[in-house]
Amino acid sequence: MTVPFYDNLEAEPVDGLSCLVEVERIYGFDWGRFEEDHWRELSRVYESLPGEVRLHAMPWWFGDDEDVPPFLSASVEPPGLQVYGVLPEADWWAWDEQFRSRAATLPCRGFN
């Protein structure tokens, strides 16, 4: 199974910053079906991803300050896991591919 997603902001180049893109993606996890084991598995996925996860109020990769790229953060929102950041395009695609592959067994829902 693959993790469904949609983009609020597709990987768009950031003005004046070569090779950096700004992204905002929603991954369609079904939070209502998440059990304690699923939350633990999601944490393990976070820890396995490129960019060294940092946990503050929410998980961050690559950096932990929105004013200083690169950074990528995630938050649990009603439609799914919202991931937002500004980072090198190659890092984004590698992170996204690994995330979707490693999180594929978690409960998901489709988007209409």
XYZ file of N, CA and C in Angstrom:
336
model
N 0.840 -1.174 0.000
C 0.000 0.000 0.000
C 0.890 1.244 0.000
N 0.415 2.268 -0.637
C 1.169 3.517 -0.677
C 0.446 4.572 0.152
N 1.166 5.513 0.664
C 0.578 6.581 1.467
C 0.022 7.641 0.521
N -1.305 7.859 0.542
C -1.864 8.898 -0.323
C -1.442 10.283 0.168
N -1.362 11.221 -0.750
C -0.970 12.583 -0.370
C -1.541 13.566 -1.368
N -1.552 14.827 -0.952
C -1.792 15.920 -1.881
C -0.901 17.081 -1.460
N -0.633 17.949 -2.417
C 0.247 19.083 -2.155
C -0.561 20.365 -2.032
N -0.363 21.075 -0.934
C -0.869 22.442 -0.822
C 0.079 23.388 -1.541
N 1.345 22.976 -1.597
C 2.373 23.741 -2.283
C 3.356 22.738 -2.868
N 3.312 22.586 -4.197
C 4.251 21.673 -4.841
C 5.665 22.216 -4.694
N 6.636 21.354 -4.845
C 8.046 21.740 -4.693
C 8.366 22.893 -5.639
N 8.315 24.106 -5.109
C 8.538 25.320 -5.883
C 9.883 25.929 -5.523
N 10.658 26.352 -6.529
C 11.931 27.004 -6.223
C 11.720 28.256 -5.368
N 12.626 28.479 -4.445
C 12.582 29.654 -3.582
C 13.347 30.772 -4.270
N 12.718 31.947 -4.372
C 13.347 33.100 -5.036
C 14.718 33.400 -4.456
N 15.683 33.504 -5.322
C 17.016 33.910 -4.923
C 17.862 32.833 -4.249
N 17.297 31.661 -4.026
C 18.057 30.595 -3.374
C 18.137 29.406 -4.327
N 19.257 29.275 -4.996
C 19.387 28.212 -5.976
C 19.275 26.848 -5.319
N 18.585 25.975 -5.963
C 18.386 24.568 -5.613
C 17.474 24.345 -4.411
N 17.004 25.388 -3.724
C 16.077 25.203 -2.604
C 14.642 25.247 -3.102
N 13.807 24.370 -2.535
C 12.389 24.378 -2.857
C 11.583 24.523 -1.567
N 10.400 25.109 -1.698
C 9.458 25.200 -0.590
C 8.360 24.179 -0.853
N 8.023 23.392 0.152
C 7.028 22.330 -0.006
C 6.032 22.364 1.147
N 4.814 21.942 0.838
C 3.809 21.667 1.866
C 2.966 20.513 1.349
N 3.061 19.388 2.022
C 2.387 18.158 1.585
C 1.583 17.598 2.750
N 0.416 17.056 2.429
C -0.431 16.378 3.409
C -0.455 14.890 3.056
N -0.018 14.056 4.005
C -0.069 12.604 3.848
C -1.335 12.115 4.539
N -2.106 11.284 3.843
C -3.440 10.896 4.297
C -3.508 9.788 5.316
N -2.983 10.029 6.495
C -3.119 9.031 7.553
C -4.503 9.132 8.185
N -5.026 8.005 8.559
C -6.340 7.935 9.200
C -6.121 7.907 10.707
N -6.070 9.081 11.322
C -5.763 9.178 12.750
C -6.760 8.417 13.610
N -7.999 8.316 13.182
C -9.013 7.602 13.955
C -8.728 6.112 14.090
N -7.946 5.555 13.194
C -7.577 4.138 13.242
C -6.201 3.911 13.868
N -5.508 4.979 14.225
C -4.176 4.838 14.832
C -4.316 4.315 16.256
N -3.517 3.297 16.544
C -3.416 2.763 17.900
C -2.018 3.087 18.412
N -1.754 2.762 19.652
C -0.465 3.088 20.258
C 0.704 2.546 19.442
N 0.567 1.323 18.922
C 1.639 0.731 18.109
C 1.896 1.549 16.837
N 0.849 2.093 16.258
C 1.005 2.903 15.042
C 1.792 4.182 15.338
N 1.485 4.822 16.475
C 2.223 6.031 16.847
C 3.698 5.717 17.071
N 3.991 4.579 17.695
C 5.386 4.177 17.902
C 6.072 3.926 16.557
N 5.361 3.268 15.655
C 5.928 3.003 14.332
C 6.197 4.311 13.589
N 5.284 5.267 13.679
C 5.502 6.564 13.033
C 6.745 7.235 13.617
N 6.948 7.149 14.903
C 8.158 7.703 15.526
C 9.412 7.023 14.996
N 9.358 5.704 14.829
C 10.512 4.974 14.278
C 10.792 5.419 12.840
N 9.722 5.622 12.073
C 9.893 6.112 10.700
C 10.587 7.467 10.733
N 10.098 8.384 11.572
C 10.721 9.707 11.697
C 12.224 9.582 11.935
N 12.602 8.722 12.866
C 14.011 8.586 13.249
C 14.871 7.990 12.147
N 14.264 7.296 11.198
C 15.018 6.634 10.135
C 15.225 7.502 8.898
N 14.642 8.682 8.877
C 14.658 9.509 7.672
C 15.906 10.383 7.580
N 16.254 10.798 6.350
C 17.398 11.697 6.173
C 17.161 13.022 6.899
N 18.221 13.656 7.319
C 18.134 14.988 7.885
C 18.143 15.032 9.398
N 18.348 13.922 10.061
C 18.433 13.845 11.521
C 17.258 14.543 12.198
N 16.312 13.764 12.642
C 15.114 14.315 13.280
C 15.464 14.988 14.603
N 14.818 16.103 14.842
C 14.910 16.829 16.117
C 13.482 16.973 16.618
N 13.250 16.611 17.838
C 11.897 16.684 18.372
C 11.791 17.855 19.329
N 10.955 18.787 18.977
C 10.613 19.914 19.841
C 9.115 19.754 20.102
N 8.337 20.758 19.842
C 6.882 20.611 19.933
C 6.382 19.720 18.795
N 7.186 19.593 17.739
C 6.885 18.723 16.597
C 8.198 18.261 15.992
N 8.162 17.234 15.155
C 9.419 16.760 14.550
C 9.950 17.718 13.475
N 11.269 17.841 13.435
C 11.974 18.655 12.446
C 13.125 17.830 11.866
N 13.434 18.090 10.606
C 14.602 17.484 9.960
C 15.401 18.596 9.299
N 16.675 18.378 9.122
C 17.609 19.259 8.410
C 17.925 20.544 9.170
N 17.108 21.010 10.040
C 17.291 22.231 10.813
C 16.056 22.402 11.684
N 16.049 23.410 12.540
C 14.885 23.576 13.402
C 14.464 25.034 13.555
N 14.654 25.797 12.470
C 14.279 27.204 12.488
C 13.733 27.578 11.119
N 12.464 27.971 11.059
C 11.846 28.334 9.776
C 12.499 29.555 9.131
N 13.238 30.325 9.897
C 13.893 31.507 9.350
C 15.260 31.189 8.745
N 15.742 29.954 8.950
C 17.079 29.579 8.479
C 16.998 28.245 7.737
N 16.797 28.277 6.399
C 16.773 27.016 5.657
C 18.135 26.350 5.707
N 18.203 25.059 5.561
C 17.094 24.158 5.254
C 16.377 23.712 6.523
N 15.108 23.374 6.360
C 14.322 22.790 7.441
C 13.126 22.063 6.831
N 12.627 21.108 7.580
C 11.414 20.380 7.219
C 10.753 19.989 8.535
N 9.473 20.283 8.677
C 8.766 19.956 9.913
C 7.476 19.224 9.583
N 6.942 18.535 10.590
C 5.698 17.793 10.409
C 4.775 18.056 11.583
N 3.475 18.090 11.300
C 2.494 18.233 12.373
C 1.249 17.411 12.036
N 0.631 16.904 13.082
C -0.592 16.118 12.937
C -1.756 17.092 12.802
N -2.453 17.006 11.694
C -3.602 17.874 11.395
C -4.789 16.994 11.034
N -6.020 17.517 11.106
C -7.194 16.680 10.812
C -7.137 15.927 9.468
N -6.685 16.546 8.375
C -6.665 15.768 7.130
C -5.529 14.767 7.019
N -4.505 14.883 7.884
C -3.360 13.974 7.815
C -2.114 14.625 8.373
N -0.968 14.068 8.018
C 0.304 14.604 8.476
C 0.735 15.715 7.527
N 0.842 16.931 8.046
C 1.271 18.070 7.239
C 2.779 18.218 7.371
N 3.457 18.232 6.227
C 4.900 18.410 6.189
C 5.178 19.689 5.425
N 5.984 20.568 6.035
C 6.291 21.853 5.427
C 7.778 22.128 5.570
N 8.373 22.722 4.539
C 9.772 23.075 4.659
C 10.349 23.788 3.463
N 11.582 24.206 3.636
C 12.418 24.777 2.582
C 13.738 24.027 2.673
N 14.085 23.327 1.603
C 15.288 22.497 1.618
C 15.733 22.220 0.196
N 16.961 21.707 0.024
C 17.414 21.374 -1.324
C 16.455 20.369 -1.977
N 16.199 20.579 -3.248
C 15.228 19.749 -3.960
C 15.574 18.264 -3.872
N 16.828 17.912 -4.045
C 17.223 16.501 -3.976
C 16.947 15.912 -2.596
N 17.161 16.700 -1.545
C 16.870 16.217 -0.186
C 15.374 15.990 0.005
N 14.549 16.879 -0.549
C 13.102 16.713 -0.442
C 12.648 15.403 -1.086
N 13.078 15.163 -2.318
C 12.614 13.963 -3.020
C 13.109 12.696 -2.331
N 14.329 12.705 -1.818
C 14.848 11.536 -1.094
C 14.068 11.319 0.198
N 13.800 12.393 0.949
C 13.047 12.293 2.202
C 11.640 11.760 1.934
N 10.965 12.351 0.958
C 9.591 11.959 0.631
C 9.513 10.490 0.208
N 10.406 10.066 -0.654
C 10.402 8.679 -1.125
C 10.596 7.708 0.043
N 11.555 7.997 0.899
C 11.805 7.121 2.046
C 10.638 7.152 3.028
N 10.072 8.325 3.256
C 8.945 8.429 4.178
C 7.766 7.588 3.683
N 7.381 7.776 2.425
C 6.226 7.032 1.897
C 6.470 5.530 1.902
N 7.684 5.107 1.624
C 8.009 3.689 1.626
C 7.931 3.110 3.037
N 8.522 3.801 3.997
C 8.602 3.277 5.367
C 7.292 3.407 6.141
N 6.427 4.335 5.744
C 5.162 4.553 6.447
C 3.992 3.849 5.770
N 4.260 3.064 4.748
C 3.202 2.464 3.926
C 2.291 1.503 4.677
N 2.720 0.966 5.803
C 1.888 0.019 6.536
C 0.969 0.693 7.561
N 1.113 1.995 7.739
C 0.277 2.714 8.712
C -1.114 2.962 8.131
N -2.141 3.069 8.997
C -3.513 3.278 8.517
C -3.653 4.588 7.737
N -4.167 4.454 6.524
C -4.348 5.611 5.640
C -5.792 5.695 5.193
N -6.125 6.846 4.678
C -7.426 7.043 4.060
C -7.189 7.781 2.750
N -8.078 7.592 1.828
C -7.944 8.269 0.539
C -8.507 9.668 0.604
N -8.157 10.461 -0.370
C -8.704 11.809 -0.497
C -9.682 11.816 -1.666
N -10.776 12.491 -1.494
C -11.770 12.604 -2.588
C -11.522 13.831 -3.398
